[in-house]
Coordinates of C-alpha atoms and ligand atoms in Angstrom, one line a residue:
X3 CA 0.0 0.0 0.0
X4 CA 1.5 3.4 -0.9
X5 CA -1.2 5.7 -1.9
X6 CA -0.8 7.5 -4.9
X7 CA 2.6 6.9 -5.7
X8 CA 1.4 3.7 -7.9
X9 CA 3.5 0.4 -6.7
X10 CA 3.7 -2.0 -9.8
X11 CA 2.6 -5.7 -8.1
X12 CA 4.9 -7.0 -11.1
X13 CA 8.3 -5.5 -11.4
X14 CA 10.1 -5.5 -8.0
X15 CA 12.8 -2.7 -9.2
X16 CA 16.1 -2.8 -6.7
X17 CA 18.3 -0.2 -8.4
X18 CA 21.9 -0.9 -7.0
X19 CA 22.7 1.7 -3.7
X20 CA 23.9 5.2 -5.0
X21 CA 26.3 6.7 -3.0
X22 CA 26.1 10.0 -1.9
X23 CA 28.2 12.5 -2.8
X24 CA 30.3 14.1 0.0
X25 CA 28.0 17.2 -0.4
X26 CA 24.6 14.8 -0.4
X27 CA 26.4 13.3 3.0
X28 CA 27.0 16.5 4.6
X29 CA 23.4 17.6 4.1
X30 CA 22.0 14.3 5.2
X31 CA 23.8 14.4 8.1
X32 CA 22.6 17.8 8.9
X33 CA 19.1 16.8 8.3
X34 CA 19.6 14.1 11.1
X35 CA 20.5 17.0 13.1
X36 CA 17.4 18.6 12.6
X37 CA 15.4 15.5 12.8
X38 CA 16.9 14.3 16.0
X39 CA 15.6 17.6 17.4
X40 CA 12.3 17.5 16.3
X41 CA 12.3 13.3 17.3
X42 CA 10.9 14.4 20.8
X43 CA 8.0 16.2 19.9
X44 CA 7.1 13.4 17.2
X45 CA 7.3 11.5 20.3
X46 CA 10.3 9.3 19.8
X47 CA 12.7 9.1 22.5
X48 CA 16.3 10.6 21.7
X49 CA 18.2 7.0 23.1
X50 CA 16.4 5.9 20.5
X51 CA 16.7 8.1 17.5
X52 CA 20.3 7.8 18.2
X53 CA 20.8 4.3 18.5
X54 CA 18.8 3.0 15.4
X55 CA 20.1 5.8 13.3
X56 CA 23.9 5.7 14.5
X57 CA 25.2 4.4 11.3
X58 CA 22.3 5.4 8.6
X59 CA 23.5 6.4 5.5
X60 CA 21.7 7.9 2.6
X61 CA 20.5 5.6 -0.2
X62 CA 19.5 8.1 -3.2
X63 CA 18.5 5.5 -5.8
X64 CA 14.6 5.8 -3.7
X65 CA 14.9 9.4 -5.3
X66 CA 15.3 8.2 -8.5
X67 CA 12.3 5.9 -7.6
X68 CA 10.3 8.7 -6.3
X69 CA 10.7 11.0 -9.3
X70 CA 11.0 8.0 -11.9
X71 CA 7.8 8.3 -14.4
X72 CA 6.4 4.5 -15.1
X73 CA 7.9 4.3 -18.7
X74 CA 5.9 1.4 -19.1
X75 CA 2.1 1.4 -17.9
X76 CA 0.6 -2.0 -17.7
X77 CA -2.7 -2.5 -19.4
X78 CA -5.7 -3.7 -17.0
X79 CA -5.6 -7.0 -18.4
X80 CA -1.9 -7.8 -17.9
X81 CA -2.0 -6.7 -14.6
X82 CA -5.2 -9.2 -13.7
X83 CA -3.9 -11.8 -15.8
X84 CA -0.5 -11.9 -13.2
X85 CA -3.0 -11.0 -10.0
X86 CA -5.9 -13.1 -10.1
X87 CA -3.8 -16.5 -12.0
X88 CA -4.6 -20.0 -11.1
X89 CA -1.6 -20.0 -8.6
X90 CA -2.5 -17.6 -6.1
X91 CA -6.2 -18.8 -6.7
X92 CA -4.9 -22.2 -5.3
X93 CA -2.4 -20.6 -2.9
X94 CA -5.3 -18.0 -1.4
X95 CA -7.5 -20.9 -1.0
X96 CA -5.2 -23.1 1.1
X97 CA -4.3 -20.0 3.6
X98 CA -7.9 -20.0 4.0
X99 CA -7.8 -23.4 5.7
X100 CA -4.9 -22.8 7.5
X101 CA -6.0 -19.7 8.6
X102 CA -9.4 -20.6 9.3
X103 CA -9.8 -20.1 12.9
X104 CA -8.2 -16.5 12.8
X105 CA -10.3 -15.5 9.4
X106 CA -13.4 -16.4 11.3
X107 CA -12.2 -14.2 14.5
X108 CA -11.3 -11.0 12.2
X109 CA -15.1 -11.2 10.5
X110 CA -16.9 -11.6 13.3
X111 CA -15.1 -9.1 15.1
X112 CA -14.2 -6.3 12.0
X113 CA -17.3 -7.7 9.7
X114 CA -14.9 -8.4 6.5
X115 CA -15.2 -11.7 5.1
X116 CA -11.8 -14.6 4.7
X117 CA -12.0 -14.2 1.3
X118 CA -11.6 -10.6 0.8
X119 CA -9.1 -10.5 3.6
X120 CA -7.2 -13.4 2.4
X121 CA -7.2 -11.3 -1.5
X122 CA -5.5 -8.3 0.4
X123 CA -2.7 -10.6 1.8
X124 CA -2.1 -12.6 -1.8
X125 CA -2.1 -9.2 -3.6
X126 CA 0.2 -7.2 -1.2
X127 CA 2.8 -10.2 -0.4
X128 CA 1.9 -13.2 -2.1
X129 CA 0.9 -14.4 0.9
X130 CA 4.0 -13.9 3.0
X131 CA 6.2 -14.5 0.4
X132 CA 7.5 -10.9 -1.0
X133 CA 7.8 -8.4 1.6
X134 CA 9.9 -6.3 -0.3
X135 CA 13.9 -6.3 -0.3
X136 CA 14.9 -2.5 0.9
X137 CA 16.0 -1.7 4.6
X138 CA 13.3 1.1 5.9
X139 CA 15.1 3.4 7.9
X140 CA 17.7 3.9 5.2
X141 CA 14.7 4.6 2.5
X142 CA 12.6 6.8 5.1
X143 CA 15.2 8.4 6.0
X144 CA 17.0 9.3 2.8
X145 CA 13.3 10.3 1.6
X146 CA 13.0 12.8 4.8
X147 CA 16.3 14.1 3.9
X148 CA 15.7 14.4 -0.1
X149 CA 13.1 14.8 -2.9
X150 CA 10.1 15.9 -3.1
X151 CA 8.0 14.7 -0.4
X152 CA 10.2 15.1 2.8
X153 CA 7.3 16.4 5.3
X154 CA 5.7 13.1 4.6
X155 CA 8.4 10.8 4.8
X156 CA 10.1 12.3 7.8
X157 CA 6.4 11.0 9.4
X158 CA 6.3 8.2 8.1
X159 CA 10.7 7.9 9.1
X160 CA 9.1 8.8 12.7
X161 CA 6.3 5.8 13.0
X162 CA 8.8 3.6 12.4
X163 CA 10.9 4.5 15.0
X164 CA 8.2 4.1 17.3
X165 CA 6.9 1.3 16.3
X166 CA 10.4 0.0 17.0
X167 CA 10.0 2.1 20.2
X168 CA 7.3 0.4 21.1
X169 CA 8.8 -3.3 20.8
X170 CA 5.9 -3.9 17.9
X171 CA 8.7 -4.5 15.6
X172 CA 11.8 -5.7 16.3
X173 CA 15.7 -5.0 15.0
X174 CA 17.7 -7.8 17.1
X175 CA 17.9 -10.7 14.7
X176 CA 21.3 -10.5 13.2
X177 CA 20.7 -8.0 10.4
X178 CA 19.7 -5.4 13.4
X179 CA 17.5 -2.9 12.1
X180 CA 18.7 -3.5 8.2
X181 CA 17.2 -6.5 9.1
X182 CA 14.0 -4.6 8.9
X183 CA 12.8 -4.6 5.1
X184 CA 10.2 -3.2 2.4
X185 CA 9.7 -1.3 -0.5
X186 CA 11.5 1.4 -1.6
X187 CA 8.8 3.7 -0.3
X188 CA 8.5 2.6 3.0
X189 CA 5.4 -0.1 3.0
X190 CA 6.2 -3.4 4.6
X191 CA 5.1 -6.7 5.9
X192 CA 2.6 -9.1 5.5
X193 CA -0.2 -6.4 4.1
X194 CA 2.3 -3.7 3.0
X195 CA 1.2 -1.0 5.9
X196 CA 3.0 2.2 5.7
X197 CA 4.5 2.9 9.2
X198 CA 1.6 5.4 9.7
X199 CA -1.2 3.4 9.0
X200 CA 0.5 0.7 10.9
X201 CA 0.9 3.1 14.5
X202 CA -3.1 3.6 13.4
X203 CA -4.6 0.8 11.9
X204 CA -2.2 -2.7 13.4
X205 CA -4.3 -4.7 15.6
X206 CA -2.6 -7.6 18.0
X207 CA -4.7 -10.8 16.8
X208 CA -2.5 -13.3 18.3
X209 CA -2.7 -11.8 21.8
X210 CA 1.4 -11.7 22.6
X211 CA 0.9 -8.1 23.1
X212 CA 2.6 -7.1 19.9
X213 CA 1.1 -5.6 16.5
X214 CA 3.2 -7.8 14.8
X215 CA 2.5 -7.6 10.7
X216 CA 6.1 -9.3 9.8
X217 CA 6.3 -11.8 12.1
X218 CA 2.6 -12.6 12.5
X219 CA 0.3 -14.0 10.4
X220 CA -3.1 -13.4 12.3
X221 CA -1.8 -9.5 13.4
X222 CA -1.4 -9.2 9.9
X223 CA -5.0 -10.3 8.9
X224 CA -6.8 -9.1 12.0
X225 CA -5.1 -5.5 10.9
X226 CA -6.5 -5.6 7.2
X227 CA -10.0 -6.4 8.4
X228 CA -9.5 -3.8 10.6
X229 CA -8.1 -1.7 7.9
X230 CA -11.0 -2.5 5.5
X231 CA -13.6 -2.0 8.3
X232 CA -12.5 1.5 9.3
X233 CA -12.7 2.2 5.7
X234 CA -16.2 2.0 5.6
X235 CA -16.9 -2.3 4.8
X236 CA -20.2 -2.7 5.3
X237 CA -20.9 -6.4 7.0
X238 CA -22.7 -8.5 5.0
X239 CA -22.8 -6.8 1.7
X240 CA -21.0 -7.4 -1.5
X241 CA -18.0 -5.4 -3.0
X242 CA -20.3 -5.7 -6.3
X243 CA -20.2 -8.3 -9.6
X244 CA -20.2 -8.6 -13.2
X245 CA -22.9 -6.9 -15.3
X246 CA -23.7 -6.9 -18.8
X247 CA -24.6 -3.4 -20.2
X248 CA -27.4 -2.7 -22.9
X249 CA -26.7 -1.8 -26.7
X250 CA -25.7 2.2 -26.7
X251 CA -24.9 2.3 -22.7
X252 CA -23.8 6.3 -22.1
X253 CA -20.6 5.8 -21.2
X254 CA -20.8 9.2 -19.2
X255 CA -23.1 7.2 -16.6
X256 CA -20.4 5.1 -15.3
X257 CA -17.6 5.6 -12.8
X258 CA -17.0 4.0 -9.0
X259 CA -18.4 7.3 -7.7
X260 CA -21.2 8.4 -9.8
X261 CA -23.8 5.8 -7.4
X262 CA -27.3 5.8 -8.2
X263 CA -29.7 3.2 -6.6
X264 CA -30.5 -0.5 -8.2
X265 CA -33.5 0.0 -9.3
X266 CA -32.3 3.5 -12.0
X267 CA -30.1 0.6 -13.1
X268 CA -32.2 -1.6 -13.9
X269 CA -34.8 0.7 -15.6
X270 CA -31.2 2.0 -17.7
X271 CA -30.8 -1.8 -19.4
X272 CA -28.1 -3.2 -17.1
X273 CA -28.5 -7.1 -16.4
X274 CA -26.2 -9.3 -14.4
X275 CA -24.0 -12.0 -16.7
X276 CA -26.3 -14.8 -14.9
X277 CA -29.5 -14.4 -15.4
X278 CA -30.2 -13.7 -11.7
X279 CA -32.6 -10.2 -11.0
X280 CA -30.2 -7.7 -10.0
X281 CA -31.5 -7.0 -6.3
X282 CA -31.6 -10.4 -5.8
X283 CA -28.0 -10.8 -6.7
X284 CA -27.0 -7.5 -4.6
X285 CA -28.5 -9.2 -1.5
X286 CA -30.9 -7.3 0.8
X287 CA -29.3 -4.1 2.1
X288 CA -27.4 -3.4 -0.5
X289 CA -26.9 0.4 -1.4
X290 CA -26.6 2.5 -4.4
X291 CA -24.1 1.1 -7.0
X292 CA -21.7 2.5 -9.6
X293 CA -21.1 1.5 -12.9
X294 CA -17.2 0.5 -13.3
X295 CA -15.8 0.2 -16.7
X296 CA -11.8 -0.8 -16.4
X297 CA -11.1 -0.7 -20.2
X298 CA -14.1 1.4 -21.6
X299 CA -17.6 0.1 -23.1
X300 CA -16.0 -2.9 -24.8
X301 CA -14.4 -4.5 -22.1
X302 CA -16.2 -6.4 -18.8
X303 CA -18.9 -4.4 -16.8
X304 CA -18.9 -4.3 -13.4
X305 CA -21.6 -2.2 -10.8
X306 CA -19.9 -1.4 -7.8
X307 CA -21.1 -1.1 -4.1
X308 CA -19.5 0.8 -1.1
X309 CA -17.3 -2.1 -0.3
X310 CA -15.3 -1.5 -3.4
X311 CA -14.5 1.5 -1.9
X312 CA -13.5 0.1 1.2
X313 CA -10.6 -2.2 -0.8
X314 CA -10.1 1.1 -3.0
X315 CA -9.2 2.9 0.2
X316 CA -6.3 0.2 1.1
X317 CA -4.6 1.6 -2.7
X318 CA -5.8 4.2 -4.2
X319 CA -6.3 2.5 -7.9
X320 CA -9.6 0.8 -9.6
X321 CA -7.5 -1.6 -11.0
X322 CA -5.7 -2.6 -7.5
X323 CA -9.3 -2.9 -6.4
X324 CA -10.9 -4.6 -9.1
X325 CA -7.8 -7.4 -8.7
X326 CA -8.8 -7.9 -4.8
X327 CA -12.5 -8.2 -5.3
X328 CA -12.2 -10.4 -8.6
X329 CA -9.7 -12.9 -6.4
X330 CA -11.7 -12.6 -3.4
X331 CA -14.5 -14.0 -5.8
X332 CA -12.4 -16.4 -7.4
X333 CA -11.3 -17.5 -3.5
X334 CA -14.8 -18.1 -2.8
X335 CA -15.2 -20.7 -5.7
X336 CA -16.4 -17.9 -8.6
X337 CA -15.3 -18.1 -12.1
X338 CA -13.3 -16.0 -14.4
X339 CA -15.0 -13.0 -16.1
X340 CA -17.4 -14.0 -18.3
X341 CA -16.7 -11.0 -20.7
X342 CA -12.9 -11.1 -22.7
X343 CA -10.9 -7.9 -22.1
X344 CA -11.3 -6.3 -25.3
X345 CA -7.7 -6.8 -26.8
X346 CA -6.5 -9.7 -29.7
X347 CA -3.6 -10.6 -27.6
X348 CA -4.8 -11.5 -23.5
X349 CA -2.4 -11.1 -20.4
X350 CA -0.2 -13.5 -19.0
X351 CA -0.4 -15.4 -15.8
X352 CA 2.8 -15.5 -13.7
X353 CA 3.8 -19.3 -14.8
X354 CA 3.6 -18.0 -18.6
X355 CA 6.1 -15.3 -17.5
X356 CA 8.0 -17.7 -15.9
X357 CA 7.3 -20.0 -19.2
X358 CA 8.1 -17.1 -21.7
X359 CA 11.4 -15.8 -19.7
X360 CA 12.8 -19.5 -20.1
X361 CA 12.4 -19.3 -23.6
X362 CA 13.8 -15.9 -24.0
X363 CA 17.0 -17.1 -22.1
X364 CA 17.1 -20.3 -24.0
X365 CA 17.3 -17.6 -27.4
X366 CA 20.5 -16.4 -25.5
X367 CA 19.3 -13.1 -23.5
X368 CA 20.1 -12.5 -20.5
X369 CA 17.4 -11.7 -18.3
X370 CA 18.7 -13.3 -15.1
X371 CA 16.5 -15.1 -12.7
X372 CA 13.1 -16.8 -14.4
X373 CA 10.6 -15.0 -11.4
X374 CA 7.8 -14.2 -13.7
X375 CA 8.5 -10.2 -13.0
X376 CA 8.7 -8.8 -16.6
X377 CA 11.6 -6.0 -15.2
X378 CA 13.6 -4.0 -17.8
X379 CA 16.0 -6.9 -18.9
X380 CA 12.8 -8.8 -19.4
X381 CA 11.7 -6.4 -21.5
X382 CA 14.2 -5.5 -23.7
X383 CA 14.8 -9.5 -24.6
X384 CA 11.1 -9.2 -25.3
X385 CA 11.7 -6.1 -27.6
X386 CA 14.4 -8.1 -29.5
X387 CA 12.3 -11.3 -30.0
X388 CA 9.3 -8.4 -31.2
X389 CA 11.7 -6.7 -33.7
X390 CA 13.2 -10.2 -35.1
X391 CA 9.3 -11.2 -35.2
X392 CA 8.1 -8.1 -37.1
X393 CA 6.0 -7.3 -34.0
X394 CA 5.1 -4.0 -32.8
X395 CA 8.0 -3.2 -30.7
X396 CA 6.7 -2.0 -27.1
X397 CA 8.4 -4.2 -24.9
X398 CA 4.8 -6.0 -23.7
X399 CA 4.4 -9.9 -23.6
X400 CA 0.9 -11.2 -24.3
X401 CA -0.4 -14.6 -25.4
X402 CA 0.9 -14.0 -28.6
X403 CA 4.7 -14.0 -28.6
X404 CA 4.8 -16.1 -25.9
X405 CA 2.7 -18.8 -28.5
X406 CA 5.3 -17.8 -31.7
X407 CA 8.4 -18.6 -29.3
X408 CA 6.2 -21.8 -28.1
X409 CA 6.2 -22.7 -31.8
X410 CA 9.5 -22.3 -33.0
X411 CA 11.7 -23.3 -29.9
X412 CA 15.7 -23.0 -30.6
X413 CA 18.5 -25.0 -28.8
X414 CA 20.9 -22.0 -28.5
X415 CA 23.2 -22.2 -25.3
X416 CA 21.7 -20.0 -22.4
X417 CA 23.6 -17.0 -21.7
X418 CA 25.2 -16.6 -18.7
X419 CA 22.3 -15.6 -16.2
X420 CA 23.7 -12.5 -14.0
X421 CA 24.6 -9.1 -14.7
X422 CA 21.4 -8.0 -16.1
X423 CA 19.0 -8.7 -13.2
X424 CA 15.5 -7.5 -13.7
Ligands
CA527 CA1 0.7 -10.1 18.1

């Protein structure tokens, strides 16, 4: 979760440490100055600033992150297509049995279903399994220090050092606090908190008296069902479902915010995709609905109830919410959409990419570890293969190359995986 600085789920980048300049190091450690001045009245003891920020240096590639334009935007359906695959479909639905017992505590005490909770958690970590690779305090604090939004980072720099503070989290396993890691904004953990919304929103679910979303499993979903329910998740009700749209639907009517009640709806043409009335599908209850169209008039239909918002408010993106309550469904026993994304060549789950980056090293490019991230190496052996192909030459992998490179396999030597890393 890092609202509206967007977080691509796909591409893990981990640019390699820039060192400072002596002049960057003199003003960073003149900012620490400041900061440690300004630690009490953020309520962070000065034993502490000092000790877990004794031998912080500044790590300026997260400003290069921070001011770094996407120069690749990922189209809806490849982004669902690696979210919602049959993997973390399987994966989500076995953490629901182990987790059962805590799943059922966090709904009956925040309201939010397994399902949806157990989406969050696949979504933001894989369940667990990618937390991120950055140490915190050196990103939060080279972002209080530098760039564009300092005021924000030095709070969230602040909440982490009292969560440390506060023995929530803890820096004594070997790696000390470096030990300590996340994204190169700051979010971390099981569901990807920023320290802020941690100090606000972590709940202790296991009862050891610790809001522990690294170490712990039910803190982490006790805290997104809290998360979700102080967002506004109304008990009960659904986040919304698949609709099909009459001929000549006013495109103009839709959007998650422009609500108006079931039955205008109805009278307006819009059907669900099974045949069921649409009240009776919303369930009793159920208040006014949007119209959500992801990829325009052509593409699937969805109306949209408050507890979209809710998983909206966890990252602020349609897309990032649309992925959640599609996989919650999916979780739950539902199908795939019924309606096709409207494009010729479909998105790829994350065992294509794994598929397709074998056979792009096996053509001799060296894209380094098979992980089904489509990183920049990735992409530029994808951009050769499109150029030798006479493809279109935008560095995106759909159904289609990966089914030419399926067809005419070669038995060139790999390269020497390495350097080029994704
Ligand atoms: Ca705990």
């Amino acid at each position: 979760m890092f609202h509206r600085f967007s977080r691509l789920p796909v591409a893990a980048t981990l640019a390699p440490l820039l060192l400072a300049t002596a002049a960057q190091a003199e003003s960073f450690s003149a900012c620490f100055a400041r900061l440690r001045d300004d630690a009490g009245s953020a309520g962070v003891a000065r034993a502490s600033f000092d000790k877990l920020t004794a031998t912080l240096s500044p790590d300026l590639s997260v400003i290069k992150l921070l001011d770094d334009q996407p120069e690749f935007k990922t189209p809806i359906w490849d982004y669902m297509a690696a979210l919602v695959d049959a993997e973390r479909v399987a994966d989500g639905q076995a953490r629901m049995a182990q987790w059962q017992e805590s799943l059922q505590a966090a709904e009956s005490r925040y309201g939010v279903d397994p399902a949806t909770v157990v989406a969050v958690w696949g979504v933001e970590s894989d369940f667990g399994r990618s937390f991120g690779k950055r140490p915190l305090l050196t990103s939060l604090g080279t972002l209080s220090c530098f760039g564009r939004r300092q005021a924000y980072f030095r709070g969230e720099f602040f909440s982490l050092l009292k969560l440390i503070e506060q023995g929530d989290l803890r820096v004594d396993g070997p790696a000390g606090a470096d030990g300590l890691v996340g994204s190169w904004a700051g979010a971390f953990g099981h569901t990807q908190f920023m320290p802020s919304t941690y100090q606000r929103l972590a709940v202790d679910f296991d009862g050891d008296g610790r809001r522990d979303l690294v170490g712990s499993v039910p803190d982490a979903l006790g805290s997104t069902a809290n998360f979700l329910a102080k967002a506004g998740w109304k008990r009960g009700q659904p986040w919304g479902f698949e609709v099909k749209l009459p001929e000549g639907f006013d495109a103009a009517l839709a959007g998650r915010r422009n609500k108006r009640p079931l039955a205008d709806w109805v009278a307006r043409g819009v059907r669900t995709v099974d045949g069921r009335s649409l009240s009776a599908k919303a369930g009793e209850g159920a208040d006014a609905a949007g119209v959500l169209l992801p990829a325009g008039v052509k593409g699937p239909a969805f109306l949209v109830f408050g507890n979209f918002d809710a998983i909206y408010g966890y990252n602020a993106a349609e897309s990032y919410a649309l992925a959640i309550a599609h996989l919650a469904d999916r979780l739950r026993g539902g199908g795939p959409l019924l309606t096709a994304w409207p494009t010729p060549d479909p998105g790829l789950s994350r065992a294509e990419r794994r598929e397709l980056q074998t056979l792009l090293t096996a053509r001799g490019h060296a894209i380094g570890e098979i992980d089904g991230m489509l990183g920049a190496a990735s992409r530029k052996a994808i951009q050769a293969e499109q150029q030798r192909l006479g493809l279109a030459v935008d560095g995106r992998a759909g159904q289609k190359l990966l089914g030419l490179l399926r067809a005419a396999p070669v038995s060139v030597m790999p390269a020497k995986a390495g350097i080029q890393k994704d």
